[in-house]
Structures are given as structure tokens and as C-alpha cells.
Coordinates of C-alpha atoms and ligand atoms in Angstrom, one line a residue:
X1 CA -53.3 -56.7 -23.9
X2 CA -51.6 -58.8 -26.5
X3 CA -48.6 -60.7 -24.7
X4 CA -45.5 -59.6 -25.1
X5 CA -46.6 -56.8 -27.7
X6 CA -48.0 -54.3 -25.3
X7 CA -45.7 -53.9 -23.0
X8 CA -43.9 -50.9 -21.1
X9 CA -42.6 -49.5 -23.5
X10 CA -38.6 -49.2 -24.2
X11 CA -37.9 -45.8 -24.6
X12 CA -38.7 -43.0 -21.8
X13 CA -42.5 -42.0 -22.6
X14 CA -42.8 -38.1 -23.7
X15 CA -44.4 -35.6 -21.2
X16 CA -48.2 -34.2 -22.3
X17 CA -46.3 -31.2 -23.2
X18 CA -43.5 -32.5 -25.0
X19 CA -45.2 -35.1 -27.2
X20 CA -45.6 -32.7 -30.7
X21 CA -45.9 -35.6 -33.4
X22 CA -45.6 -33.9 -36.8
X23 CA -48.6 -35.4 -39.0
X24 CA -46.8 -37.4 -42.2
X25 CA -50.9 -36.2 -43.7
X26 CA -50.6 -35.3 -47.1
X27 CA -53.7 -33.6 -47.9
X28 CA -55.6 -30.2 -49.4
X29 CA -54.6 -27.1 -47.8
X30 CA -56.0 -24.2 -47.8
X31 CA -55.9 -21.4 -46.0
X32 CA -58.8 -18.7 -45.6
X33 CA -57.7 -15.4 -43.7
X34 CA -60.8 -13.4 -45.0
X35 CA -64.1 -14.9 -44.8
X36 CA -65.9 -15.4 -47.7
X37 CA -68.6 -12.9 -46.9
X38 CA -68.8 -10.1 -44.4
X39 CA -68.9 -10.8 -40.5
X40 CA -70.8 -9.8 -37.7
X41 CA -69.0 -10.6 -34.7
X42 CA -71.1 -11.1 -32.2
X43 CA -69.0 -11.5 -29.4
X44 CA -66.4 -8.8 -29.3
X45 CA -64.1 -8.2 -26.9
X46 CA -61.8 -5.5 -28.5
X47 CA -60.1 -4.6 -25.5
X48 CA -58.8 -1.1 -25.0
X49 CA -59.7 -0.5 -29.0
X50 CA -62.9 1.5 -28.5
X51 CA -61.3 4.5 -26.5
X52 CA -59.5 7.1 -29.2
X53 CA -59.8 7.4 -32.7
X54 CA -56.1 5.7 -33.2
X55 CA -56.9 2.6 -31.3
X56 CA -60.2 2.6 -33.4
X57 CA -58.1 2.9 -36.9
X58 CA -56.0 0.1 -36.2
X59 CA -59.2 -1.4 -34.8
X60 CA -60.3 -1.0 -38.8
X61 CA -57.3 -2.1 -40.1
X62 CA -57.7 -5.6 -38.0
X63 CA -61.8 -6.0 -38.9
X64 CA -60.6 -5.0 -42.6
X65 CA -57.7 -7.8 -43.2
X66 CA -60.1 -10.0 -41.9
X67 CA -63.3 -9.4 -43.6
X68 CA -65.3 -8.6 -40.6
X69 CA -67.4 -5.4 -41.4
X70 CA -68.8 -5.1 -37.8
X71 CA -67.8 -5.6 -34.0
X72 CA -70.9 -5.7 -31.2
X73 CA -68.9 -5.2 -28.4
X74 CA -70.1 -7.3 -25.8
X75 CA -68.4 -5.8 -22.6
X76 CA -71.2 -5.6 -20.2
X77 CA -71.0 -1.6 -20.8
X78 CA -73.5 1.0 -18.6
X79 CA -73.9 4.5 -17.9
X80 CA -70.9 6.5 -18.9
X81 CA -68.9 4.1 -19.6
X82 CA -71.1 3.2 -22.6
X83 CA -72.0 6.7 -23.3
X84 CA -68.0 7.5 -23.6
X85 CA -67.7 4.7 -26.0
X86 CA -70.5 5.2 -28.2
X87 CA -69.5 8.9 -28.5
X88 CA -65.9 7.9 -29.9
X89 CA -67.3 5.8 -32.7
X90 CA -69.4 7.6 -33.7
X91 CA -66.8 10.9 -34.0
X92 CA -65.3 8.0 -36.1
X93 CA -66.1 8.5 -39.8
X94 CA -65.0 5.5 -40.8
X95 CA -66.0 3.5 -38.0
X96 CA -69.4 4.8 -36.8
X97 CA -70.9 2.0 -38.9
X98 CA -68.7 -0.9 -37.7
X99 CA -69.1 -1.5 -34.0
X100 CA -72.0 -1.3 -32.0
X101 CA -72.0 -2.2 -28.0
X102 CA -74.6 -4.2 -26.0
X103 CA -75.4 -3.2 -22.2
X104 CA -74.5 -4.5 -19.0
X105 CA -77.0 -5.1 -16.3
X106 CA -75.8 -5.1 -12.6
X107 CA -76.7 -8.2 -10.9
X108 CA -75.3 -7.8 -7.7
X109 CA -77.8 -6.9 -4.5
X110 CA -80.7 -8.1 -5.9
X111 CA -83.9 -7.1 -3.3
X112 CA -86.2 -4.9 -3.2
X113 CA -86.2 -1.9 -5.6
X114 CA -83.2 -3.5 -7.7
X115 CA -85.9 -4.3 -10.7
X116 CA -86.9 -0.6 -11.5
X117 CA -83.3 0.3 -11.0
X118 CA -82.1 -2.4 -13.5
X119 CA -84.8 -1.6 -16.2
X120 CA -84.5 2.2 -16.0
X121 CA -80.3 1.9 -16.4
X122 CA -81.4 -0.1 -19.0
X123 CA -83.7 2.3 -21.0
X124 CA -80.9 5.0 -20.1
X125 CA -78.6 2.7 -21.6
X126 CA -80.8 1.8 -24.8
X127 CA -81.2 5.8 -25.0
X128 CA -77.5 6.1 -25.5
X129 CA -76.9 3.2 -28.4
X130 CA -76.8 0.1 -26.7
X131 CA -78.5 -2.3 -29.1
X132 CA -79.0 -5.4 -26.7
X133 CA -77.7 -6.5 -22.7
X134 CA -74.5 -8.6 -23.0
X135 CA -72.5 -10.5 -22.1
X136 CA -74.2 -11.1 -19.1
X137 CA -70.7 -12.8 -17.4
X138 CA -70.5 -16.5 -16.1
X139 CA -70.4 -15.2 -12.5
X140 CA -74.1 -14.8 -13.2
X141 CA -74.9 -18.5 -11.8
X142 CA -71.7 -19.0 -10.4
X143 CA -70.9 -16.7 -7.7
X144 CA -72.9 -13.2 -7.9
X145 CA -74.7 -12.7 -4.7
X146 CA -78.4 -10.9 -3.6
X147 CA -78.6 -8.6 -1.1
X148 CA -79.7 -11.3 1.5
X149 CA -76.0 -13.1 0.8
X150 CA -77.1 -16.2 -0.9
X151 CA -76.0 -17.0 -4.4
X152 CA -78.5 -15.4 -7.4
X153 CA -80.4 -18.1 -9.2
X154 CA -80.1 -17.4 -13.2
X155 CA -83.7 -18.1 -12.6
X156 CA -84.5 -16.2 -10.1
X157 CA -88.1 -14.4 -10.6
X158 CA -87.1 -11.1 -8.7
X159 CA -85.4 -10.8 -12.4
X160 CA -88.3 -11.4 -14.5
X161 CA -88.8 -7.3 -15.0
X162 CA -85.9 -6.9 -16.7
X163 CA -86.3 -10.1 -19.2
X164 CA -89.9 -8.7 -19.9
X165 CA -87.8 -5.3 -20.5
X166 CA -85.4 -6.8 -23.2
X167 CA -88.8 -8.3 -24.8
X168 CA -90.3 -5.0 -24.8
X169 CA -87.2 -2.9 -26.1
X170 CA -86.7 -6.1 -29.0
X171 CA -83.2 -6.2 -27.0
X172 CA -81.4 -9.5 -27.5
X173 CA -79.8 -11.2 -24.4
X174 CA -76.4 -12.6 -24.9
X175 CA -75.3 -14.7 -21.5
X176 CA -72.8 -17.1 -21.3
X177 CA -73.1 -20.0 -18.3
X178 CA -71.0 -21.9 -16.8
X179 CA -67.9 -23.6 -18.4
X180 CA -66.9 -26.5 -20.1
X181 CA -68.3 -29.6 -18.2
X182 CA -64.6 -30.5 -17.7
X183 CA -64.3 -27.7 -15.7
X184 CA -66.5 -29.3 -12.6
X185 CA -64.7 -32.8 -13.0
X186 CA -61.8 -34.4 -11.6
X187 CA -58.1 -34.0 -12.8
X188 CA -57.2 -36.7 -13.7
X189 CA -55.5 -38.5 -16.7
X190 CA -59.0 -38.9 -18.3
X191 CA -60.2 -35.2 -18.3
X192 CA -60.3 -34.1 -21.5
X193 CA -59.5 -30.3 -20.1
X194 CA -56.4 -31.9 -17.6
X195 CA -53.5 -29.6 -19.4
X196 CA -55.3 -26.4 -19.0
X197 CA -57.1 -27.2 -15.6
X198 CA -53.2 -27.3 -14.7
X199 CA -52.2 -24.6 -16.1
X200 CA -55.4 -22.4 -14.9
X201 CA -55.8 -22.9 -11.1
X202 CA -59.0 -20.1 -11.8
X203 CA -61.0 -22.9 -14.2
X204 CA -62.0 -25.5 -11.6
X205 CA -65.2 -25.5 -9.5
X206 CA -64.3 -28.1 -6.6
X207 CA -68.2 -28.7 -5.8
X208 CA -67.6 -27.5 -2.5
X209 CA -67.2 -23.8 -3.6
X210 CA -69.7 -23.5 -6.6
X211 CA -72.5 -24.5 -8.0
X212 CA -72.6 -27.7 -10.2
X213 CA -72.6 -28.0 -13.9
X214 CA -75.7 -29.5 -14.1
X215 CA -77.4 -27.2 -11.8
X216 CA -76.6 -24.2 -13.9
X217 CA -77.9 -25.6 -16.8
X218 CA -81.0 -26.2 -15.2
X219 CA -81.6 -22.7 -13.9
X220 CA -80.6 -21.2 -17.6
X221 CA -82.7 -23.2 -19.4
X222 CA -85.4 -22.6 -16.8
X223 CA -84.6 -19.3 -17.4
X224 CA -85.2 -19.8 -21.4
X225 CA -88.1 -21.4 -20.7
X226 CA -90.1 -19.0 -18.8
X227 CA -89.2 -15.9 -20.9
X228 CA -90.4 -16.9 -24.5
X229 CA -90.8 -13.7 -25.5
X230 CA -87.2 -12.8 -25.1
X231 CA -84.6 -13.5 -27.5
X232 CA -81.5 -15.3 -26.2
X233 CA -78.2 -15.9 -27.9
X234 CA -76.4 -18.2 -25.6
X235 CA -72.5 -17.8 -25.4
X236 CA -70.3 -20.8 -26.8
X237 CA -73.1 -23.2 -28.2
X238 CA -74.3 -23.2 -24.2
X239 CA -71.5 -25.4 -23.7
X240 CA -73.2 -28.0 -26.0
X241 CA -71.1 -28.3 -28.6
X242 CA -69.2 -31.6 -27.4
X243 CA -73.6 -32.8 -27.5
X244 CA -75.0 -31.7 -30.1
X245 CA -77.9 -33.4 -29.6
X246 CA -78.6 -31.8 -26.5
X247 CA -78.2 -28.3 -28.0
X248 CA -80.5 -29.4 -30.9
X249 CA -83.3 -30.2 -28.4
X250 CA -83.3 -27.0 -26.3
X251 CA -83.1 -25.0 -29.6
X252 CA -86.1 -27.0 -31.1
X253 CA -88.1 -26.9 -27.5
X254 CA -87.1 -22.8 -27.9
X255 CA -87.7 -20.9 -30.3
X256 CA -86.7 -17.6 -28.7
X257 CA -82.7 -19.5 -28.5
X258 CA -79.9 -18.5 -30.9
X259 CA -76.5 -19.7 -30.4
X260 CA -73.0 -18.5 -30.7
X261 CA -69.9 -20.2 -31.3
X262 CA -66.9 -18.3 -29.5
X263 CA -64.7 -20.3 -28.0
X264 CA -66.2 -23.9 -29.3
X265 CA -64.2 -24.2 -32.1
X266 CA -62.3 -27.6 -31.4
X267 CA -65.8 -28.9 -30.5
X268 CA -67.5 -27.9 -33.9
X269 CA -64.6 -29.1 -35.9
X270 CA -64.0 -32.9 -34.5
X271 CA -67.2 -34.0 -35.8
X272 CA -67.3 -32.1 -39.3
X273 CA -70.1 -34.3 -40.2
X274 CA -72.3 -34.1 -37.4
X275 CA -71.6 -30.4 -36.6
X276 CA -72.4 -29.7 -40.3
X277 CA -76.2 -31.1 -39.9
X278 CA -76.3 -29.2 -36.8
X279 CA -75.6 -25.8 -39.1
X280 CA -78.0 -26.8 -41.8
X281 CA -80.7 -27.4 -39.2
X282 CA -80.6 -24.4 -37.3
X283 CA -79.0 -21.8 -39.8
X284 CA -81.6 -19.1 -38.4
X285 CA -80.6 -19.4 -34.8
X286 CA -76.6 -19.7 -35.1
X287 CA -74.3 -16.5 -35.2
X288 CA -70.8 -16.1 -35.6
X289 CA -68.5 -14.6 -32.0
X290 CA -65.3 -15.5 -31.4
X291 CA -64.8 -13.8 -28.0
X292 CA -60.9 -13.0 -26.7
X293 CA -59.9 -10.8 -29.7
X294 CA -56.8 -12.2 -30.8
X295 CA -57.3 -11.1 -35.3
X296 CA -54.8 -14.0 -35.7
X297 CA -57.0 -16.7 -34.6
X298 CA -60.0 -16.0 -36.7
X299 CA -58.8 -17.7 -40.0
X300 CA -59.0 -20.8 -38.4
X301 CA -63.1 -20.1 -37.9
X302 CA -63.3 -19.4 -41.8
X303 CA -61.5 -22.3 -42.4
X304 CA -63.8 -24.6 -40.5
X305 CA -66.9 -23.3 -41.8
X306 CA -65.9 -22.8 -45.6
X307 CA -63.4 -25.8 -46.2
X308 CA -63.6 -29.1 -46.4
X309 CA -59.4 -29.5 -45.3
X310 CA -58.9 -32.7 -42.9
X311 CA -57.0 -33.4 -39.7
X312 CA -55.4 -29.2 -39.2
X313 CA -54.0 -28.0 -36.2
X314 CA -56.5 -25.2 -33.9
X315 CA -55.2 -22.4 -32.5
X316 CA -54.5 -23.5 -28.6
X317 CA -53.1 -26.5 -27.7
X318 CA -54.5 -26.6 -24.3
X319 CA -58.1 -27.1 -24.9
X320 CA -57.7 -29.4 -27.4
X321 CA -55.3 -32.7 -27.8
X322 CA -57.3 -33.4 -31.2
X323 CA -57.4 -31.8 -34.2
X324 CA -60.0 -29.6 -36.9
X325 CA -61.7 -30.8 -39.8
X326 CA -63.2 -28.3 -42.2
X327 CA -67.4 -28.6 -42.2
X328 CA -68.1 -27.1 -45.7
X329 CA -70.9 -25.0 -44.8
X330 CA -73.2 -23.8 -47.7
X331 CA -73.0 -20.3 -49.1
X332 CA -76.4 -19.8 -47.6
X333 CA -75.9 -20.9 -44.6
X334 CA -72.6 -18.9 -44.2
X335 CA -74.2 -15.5 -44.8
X336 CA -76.4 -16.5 -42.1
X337 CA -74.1 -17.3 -39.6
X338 CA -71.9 -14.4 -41.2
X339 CA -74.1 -11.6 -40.3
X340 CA -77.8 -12.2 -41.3
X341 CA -78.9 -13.7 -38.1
X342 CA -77.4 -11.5 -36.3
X343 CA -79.1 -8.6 -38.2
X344 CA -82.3 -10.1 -38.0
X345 CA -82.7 -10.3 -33.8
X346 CA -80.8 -7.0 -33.6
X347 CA -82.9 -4.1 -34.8
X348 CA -80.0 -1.7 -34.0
X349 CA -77.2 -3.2 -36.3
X350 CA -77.2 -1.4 -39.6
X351 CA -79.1 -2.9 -41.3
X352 CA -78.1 -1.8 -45.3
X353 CA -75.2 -2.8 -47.5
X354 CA -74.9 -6.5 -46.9
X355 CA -74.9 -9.2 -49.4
X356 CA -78.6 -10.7 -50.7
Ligands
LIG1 ZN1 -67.2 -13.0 -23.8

């Protein structure tokens, strides 16, 4: 405190949500609403688009002004639901190629007999088009019971059969787990997440009602651990990407972990140098989702990766007080991230007409 310099200050302070600064920044600009090579996204949630041939055109039209050649719809289909929807793209000439859907398994009431049950709907499901199980939801962990009443363990080894399954079928498992940390701390003035915790009574976990952080990371990685056979793309960098170096040492323990970046994008773009290594050290493992499927949004993922702009603003001004810095990724490494990783652990994308 420097006497009579830090004071009060005069003037009424601003509210969180009135304070808008306008940056006096002068600096490159520039704006990238296609990518620079073809997408998989990984993480698709294309809401109602998948159910007539209309809402599949305009689904086309969205993918198209955007670059993205190919949604995996990750909406935890099964049974006829998923047949329904694999039998309207592919009455879809010009979309039969461009979206693919992964399967939902049916965690509730595990016991006896729920194994077979899971990993025959599964085969059923793999029979009709699925191409690999996801998104296995956060309520995985957080509050999906067993049939006894008490809360399923992500590592629970009455689930083992179906893991061994997804190794067997060369299925990849996408799962997304728990939240951002934030999520499980206090609100106060020093939570990073305090304007959306307000805003979103549905994002806390008081640890009275669920599961801590911590203890969800310990049963997914557990999880990981024991199934090395099975390929895992975790949802939203695992909630790693505000610790990078954390991420980088369960990816480098496991082999059979991919990554995803939905949702993380403030995280990976306020530490442009650091998040860049991160890319250049695991460009096998890291594929390209954005999640909620807003088409306006996804510009602001191309300019991350391909730019190197400074100091722009992201998308939504709740998660994030800071703002992006472009991490220059090399062409390589793009078209990796892009699509190639995601072709490689996914047998049942198609596979032809992508760049070298
Ligand atoms: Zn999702």
C-alpha cells in the first residue's frame, strides 16, 4: 500500500458486470472463419439437426461456411434412437459422409446382469453405425446410481466388461468428468468462475451433495489406468488445461489417452506459449470438439490455433475475465488436431479424401 496513493478510490467502483474497458491495443488482426484445413469435430452436439433432411441441409450449410467436413455426434445415442438417426444421414446424399454418431451406454442400475446387457446394446449399437461410446455425461462420477443406491464409481470393476468391449470392437471412449475445479470451490471474490457460479445455481457441488473434484479425478484416471487397452479421448483437456503439466503427465503415464478441447478455450489461449509446447508434444493424442453447437463461436478456435493475434476477446464473458492470445500452431500439427487423430483412433470415420 503506497500512502496516500492507494486509497479508496474517488469515483463509485463499476459492478463485475458493468466494468467493459475497451482495449486502446493496437495490434494484428485477423480473423479466421474457416479453418485452414478440414475439421473433424469430435464433440458434436448438433441439436435437433440430425432428424429430417432440411435440418440436415442447413446442418451442411453451417459445417460448409466453416470448413468442418465432418460432425461425430456425441449424444450418448442407443437403440432406436440411434438407428433413426443413422438412417436419415445416410438417405442424405450429401451428408451421409459428414456425420457419424457415437453410442451411449446406460449406467444406471448397475448389479448383476447389467454387464451382458450393456455390451450386447453395444454390439446392437455398433451393428447399426455407431463408431465409438460417447459422451459418456459428467453425471457418470457425479451422481448416477447402482442398483444397491450408492453412487457408481467411474472405477467401478462391475464395468470392466464393457471397457474390454470398446477394446475389442477398436471403439474409442469419449467421457467427460467432472467440471472445472472452480466449480467445487467457494464463491467468493477470488473464484476465478464467481460470475457464472452466480449466474448458474446448477454448476456448484457444495461437498455435502457430491463428490469432490479431486475424488473424481482419482477414480477416472484409475479408470485409465486399469484399461490400457482402451482408447480414451477425455472431454475438455480432462479439465487440465488451466495445468498443463498435470495433463502432460497422465498423457505421457498413458498412452491409450487422447484429449479434446471443447469448452477449454480461454484456458488454452492465456498461456499461448506454454499451451503451444503442450500441442507440439502431444500432436498424436489431441483432437479438435467444440461441444454446445453455436457455428458462430468456432472462428475463435481457428483463430487460436492458426494465429499468432494478441490480447482478443473469447466468446463468453462468464468463464473468462481474461483474454485469448493466438498459439501459432504448425501446419502439421493442425491437420492433426484438425481431423488426422481423430481418423486414426476411429476406424469408422471415412477414412478417404483428406489432405496428406
Ligand atoms: Zn458434450
Amino acid at each position: 500500500m503506497r500512502p496516500n496513493n492507494c486509497q479508496a478510490p474517488e469515483l463509485q467502483a463499476p459492478s463485475i458486470l458493468d466494468y467493459r474497458p475497451r482495449s486502446t491495443l493496437v495490434a494484428p488482426t485477423h480473423r479466421v472463419p474457416r479453418a485452414k484445413y478440414p475439421v473433424i469435430d469430435f464433440h458434436g452436439h448438433p441439436r435437433d439437426l440430425l432428424g429430417s433432411a432440411d435440418a440436415l441441409a442447413g446442418l451442411g450449410r453451417s459445417l460448409d461456411s466453416l470448413n468442418i467436413r465432418l460432425m461425430v455426434a456425441a449424444n450418448n445415442m442407443s437403440g432406436e434412437n440411434l438407428k433413426r438417426t443413422v438412417a436419415a444421414v445416410s438417405a442424405s446424399p450429401a451428408m451421409r459422409d459428414r456425420v457419424r454418431v457415437l453410442a451411449g451406454i446406460d449406467f444406471r442400475n448397475v448389479g448383476p446382469g447389467w454387464a451382458e446387457k450393456a455390451v450386447a446394446q453395444l454390439e446392437a449399437d455398433v451393428a447399426a453405425g455407431a463408431v465409438g461410446v460417447g459422451e459418456i455425461s459428467k453425471s457418470f462420477g457425479l451422481t448416477i446410481t447402482r442398483a444397491d443406491g450408492t453412487r457408481l464409481r467411474i472405477d467401478d470393476p462391475a464395468l470392466d466388461p464393457v471397457w474390454n468391449a470398446c477394446a475389442r470392437l477398436r471403439l474409442p471412449v469419449f467421457i467427460h468428468t467432472a467440471d472445472p475445479q472452480e466449480f467445487w470451490q467457494p464463491i467468493d471474490y477470488t473464484n476465478e468462475r464467481w460470475l457464472e457460479l452466480a449466474l448458474f445455481p446448477g454448476r456448484r457441488y457444495p461437498p455435502e451433495r457430491f463428490p469432490a473434484f479431486e475424488q473424481l479425478m482419482t477414480e477416472r484416471d484409475n479408470l485409465l489406468r486399469r484399461n490400457p487397452r482402451t482408447t480414451f479421448v477425455i472431454a475438455h483437456m480432462g479439465w487440465h488445461a488451466n495445468d498443463l503439466g498435470r495433463l502432460g503427465k497422465l498423457m505421457a503415464e498413458l498412452p491409450n489417452v487422447h484429449t479434446e478441447v471443447g469448452a477449454v478455450l480461454y484456458d488454452i489461449a492465456r498461456q499461448p506459449r506454454a499451451a503451444r509446447d503442450f500441442f507440439v508434444r502431444f500432436q498424436d493424442r489431441i483432437l479438435f470438439g467444440k461441444d454446445s453447437f453455436q457455428p458462430e463461436e468456432y472462428p475463435y478456435y481457428w483463430r487460436v490455433f492458426e494465429t499468432r493475434d494478441d490480447y482478443f476477446d473469447y466468446y463468453r464473458g462468464y468463464h473468462a475475465f481474461w483474454k485469448l492470445y493466438g498459439i501459432d500452431l504448425p501446419d502439421a500439427v493442425l491437420k492433426k488436431v484438425y481431423y488426422a487423430n481423430a481418423l486414426r483412433i476411429t476406424a469408422g470415420l471415412p477414412q478417404t479424401g483428406w489432405p496428406r
